[in-house]
Amino acid sequence: MQILNKLKQLDAYPKVNEDFYSRTLSGGLITVISSVFMALLFITELRLFFYPQTTNQLVVDTARGETLTINLDITFPSLACSAVSLDALDISGEQHHDIRHNIFKKRLDPSGKEIAAPKADFINRPKIGKPLQRHGGSLEENEKYCGSCYGAEMSDDQCCNSCEDVREAYRQKGWAIGDPEIIDQCKREGFLQKIKEEDGEGCNVYGHLEVNKVAGNFHFVSVNSFQQVNMLLLGFLEFQMESFNVSHKINKLSFGDHFPGVVNPLDRVVNIQKSAHGMYQYFIKVVPTLYTDIRGHKIATNQFSVTEHFIKGGSGSRYVPGLFFIYDLSPIKVKFVEERVSFLHFLTNVCAIVGGIFTVSGIIDSFIYHGHRAIKKKVELGKLS
């Protein structure tokens, strides 16, 4: 009994007889409001407990010799597909011109609707006369076709059987085709006529490209631009120069796979070219990122930040009209890790919610109650006097 009596003296929660309680309307309202707040905060904490949270940390990026995947989807409302070329180069000296592997183009009418692709034209179905052979004569019956590359052959047995083959051979040599009409393949395929027919159309370029994981750039310029002496020079046709408007909408641009919570700052960015010619530049800082979900599955990808710049071109300008994305890689990697809140942490937060709201509501109720009593007493004293 003595032990029980001593234990009773340790009670930090002394009880008050109900006869001494004073219940008020203000106390009831505060109780209801505080209960609602308590329930809302409890539900929020419960959701945080069941849904994984993401933590991040910065580490030095030691990955080298890897490739970088660039996913893109860009619409040019005033630039025909036949007039634009996607090129890429990096500080290691690797260059790629008019990239077509995993890159696709959709022709768009002036309203932005897709134009159905025409039926393919085959090189063995010449539109104008018989194809010219590499030796200069016409293609004879039962003779295998081997078109000339017009001086751009890399080997004695190389054949250029289409206009694209000739253009590719010229690109590899660093030459520009001044007049496609002097190329038999381009003349028979109606290359120049197709470009003129596409005048006023738009183009949607989408797909992905693999580049070295070093600083570099990829850009959209005239399809007749070419590389010579490490400087980008122009070989515009006159009708292309008049219509090379690089107004664009970036539907999507990312460096690597998507992961939860990622924000690509260039998605849905629109820039309309108001001057005759101009060069848009986006300077991108790529940050390697490793995302690990709650199950331990890892996604090696990238985030990026960007600044943009527009250079107005004109007659005699040294700038190349086009859309340029210049990227550099950060030496710091960001690691995101999904993890669940521990039960003890959840229990601590719930206790903090209940205790905090109970204490604050008690202070408010006490302030209102004693304030009301003080005012009431003054009023009564005023009446007595």
GROMACS .gro file of N, CA and C in nm, residues 71 250-259 261-269 301-306:
model
   78
   71ASN      N    1   1.716   1.307  -7.575
   71ASN     CA    2   1.581   1.288  -7.629
   71ASN      C    3   1.525   1.423  -7.668
  250ILE      N    4   0.987   2.380  -7.835
  250ILE     CA    5   1.053   2.261  -7.781
  250ILE      C    6   0.949   2.182  -7.703
  251ASN      N    7   0.896   2.079  -7.766
  251ASN     CA    8   0.796   1.995  -7.698
  251ASN      C    9   0.859   1.915  -7.586
  252LYS      N   10   0.981   1.867  -7.611
  252LYS     CA   11   1.050   1.787  -7.511
  252LYS      C   12   1.199   1.791  -7.539
  253LEU      N   13   1.276   1.805  -7.432
  253LEU     CA   14   1.422   1.793  -7.443
  253LEU      C   15   1.474   1.741  -7.310
  254SER      N   16   1.538   1.625  -7.313
  254SER     CA   17   1.592   1.567  -7.190
  254SER      C   18   1.724   1.498  -7.221
  255PHE      N   19   1.805   1.485  -7.120
  255PHE     CA   20   1.933   1.417  -7.132
  255PHE      C   21   1.926   1.290  -7.047
  256GLY      N   22   1.874   1.184  -7.106
  256GLY     CA   23   1.861   1.060  -7.033
  256GLY      C   24   1.716   1.025  -7.004
  257ASP      N   25   1.697   0.919  -6.926
  257ASP     CA   26   1.564   0.868  -6.896
  257ASP      C   27   1.490   0.956  -6.797
  258HIS      N   28   1.358   0.945  -6.803
  258HIS     CA   29   1.272   1.018  -6.709
  258HIS      C   30   1.276   0.951  -6.572
  259PHE      N   31   1.267   1.031  -6.466
  259PHE     CA   32   1.252   0.976  -6.332
  259PHE      C   33   1.153   1.063  -6.255
  261GLY      N   34   0.961   1.321  -6.050
  261GLY     CA   35   0.997   1.451  -5.996
  261GLY      C   36   1.088   1.535  -6.083
  262VAL      N   37   1.136   1.481  -6.195
  262VAL     CA   38   1.227   1.557  -6.280
  262VAL      C   39   1.152   1.670  -6.350
  263VAL      N   40   1.218   1.784  -6.365
  263VAL     CA   41   1.162   1.899  -6.436
  263VAL      C   42   1.262   1.939  -6.544
  264ASN      N   43   1.220   1.928  -6.669
  264ASN     CA   44   1.305   1.969  -6.781
  264ASN      C   45   1.270   2.113  -6.818
  265PRO      N   46   1.358   2.209  -6.791
  265PRO     CA   47   1.324   2.351  -6.804
  265PRO      C   48   1.291   2.397  -6.946
  266LEU      N   49   1.328   2.320  -7.048
  266LEU     CA   50   1.301   2.364  -7.185
  266LEU      C   51   1.172   2.303  -7.242
  267ASP      N   52   1.107   2.215  -7.171
  267ASP     CA   53   0.983   2.156  -7.222
  267ASP      C   54   0.877   2.265  -7.240
  268ARG      N   55   0.815   2.264  -7.359
  268ARG     CA   56   0.707   2.357  -7.395
  268ARG      C   57   0.753   2.502  -7.410
  269VAL      N   58   0.884   2.523  -7.428
  269VAL     CA   59   0.936   2.658  -7.453
  269VAL      C   60   0.912   2.696  -7.599
  301THR      N   61   2.060   0.887  -6.505
  301THR     CA   62   2.009   0.984  -6.600
  301THR      C   63   2.074   1.119  -6.574
  302ASN      N   64   2.010   1.228  -6.616
  302ASN     CA   65   2.067   1.362  -6.600
  302ASN      C   66   1.956   1.464  -6.582
  303GLN      N   67   1.991   1.571  -6.510
  303GLN     CA   68   1.909   1.691  -6.506
  303GLN      C   69   1.989   1.801  -6.574
  304PHE      N   70   1.925   1.915  -6.598
  304PHE     CA   71   2.002   2.025  -6.656
  304PHE      C   72   1.938   2.159  -6.623
  305SER      N   73   2.022   2.260  -6.624
  305SER     CA   74   1.978   2.399  -6.616
  305SER      C   75   2.016   2.467  -6.747
  306VAL      N   76   1.954   2.581  -6.776
  306VAL     CA   77   1.975   2.640  -6.909
  306VAL      C   78   1.964   2.791  -6.904
   0.00000   0.00000   0.00000
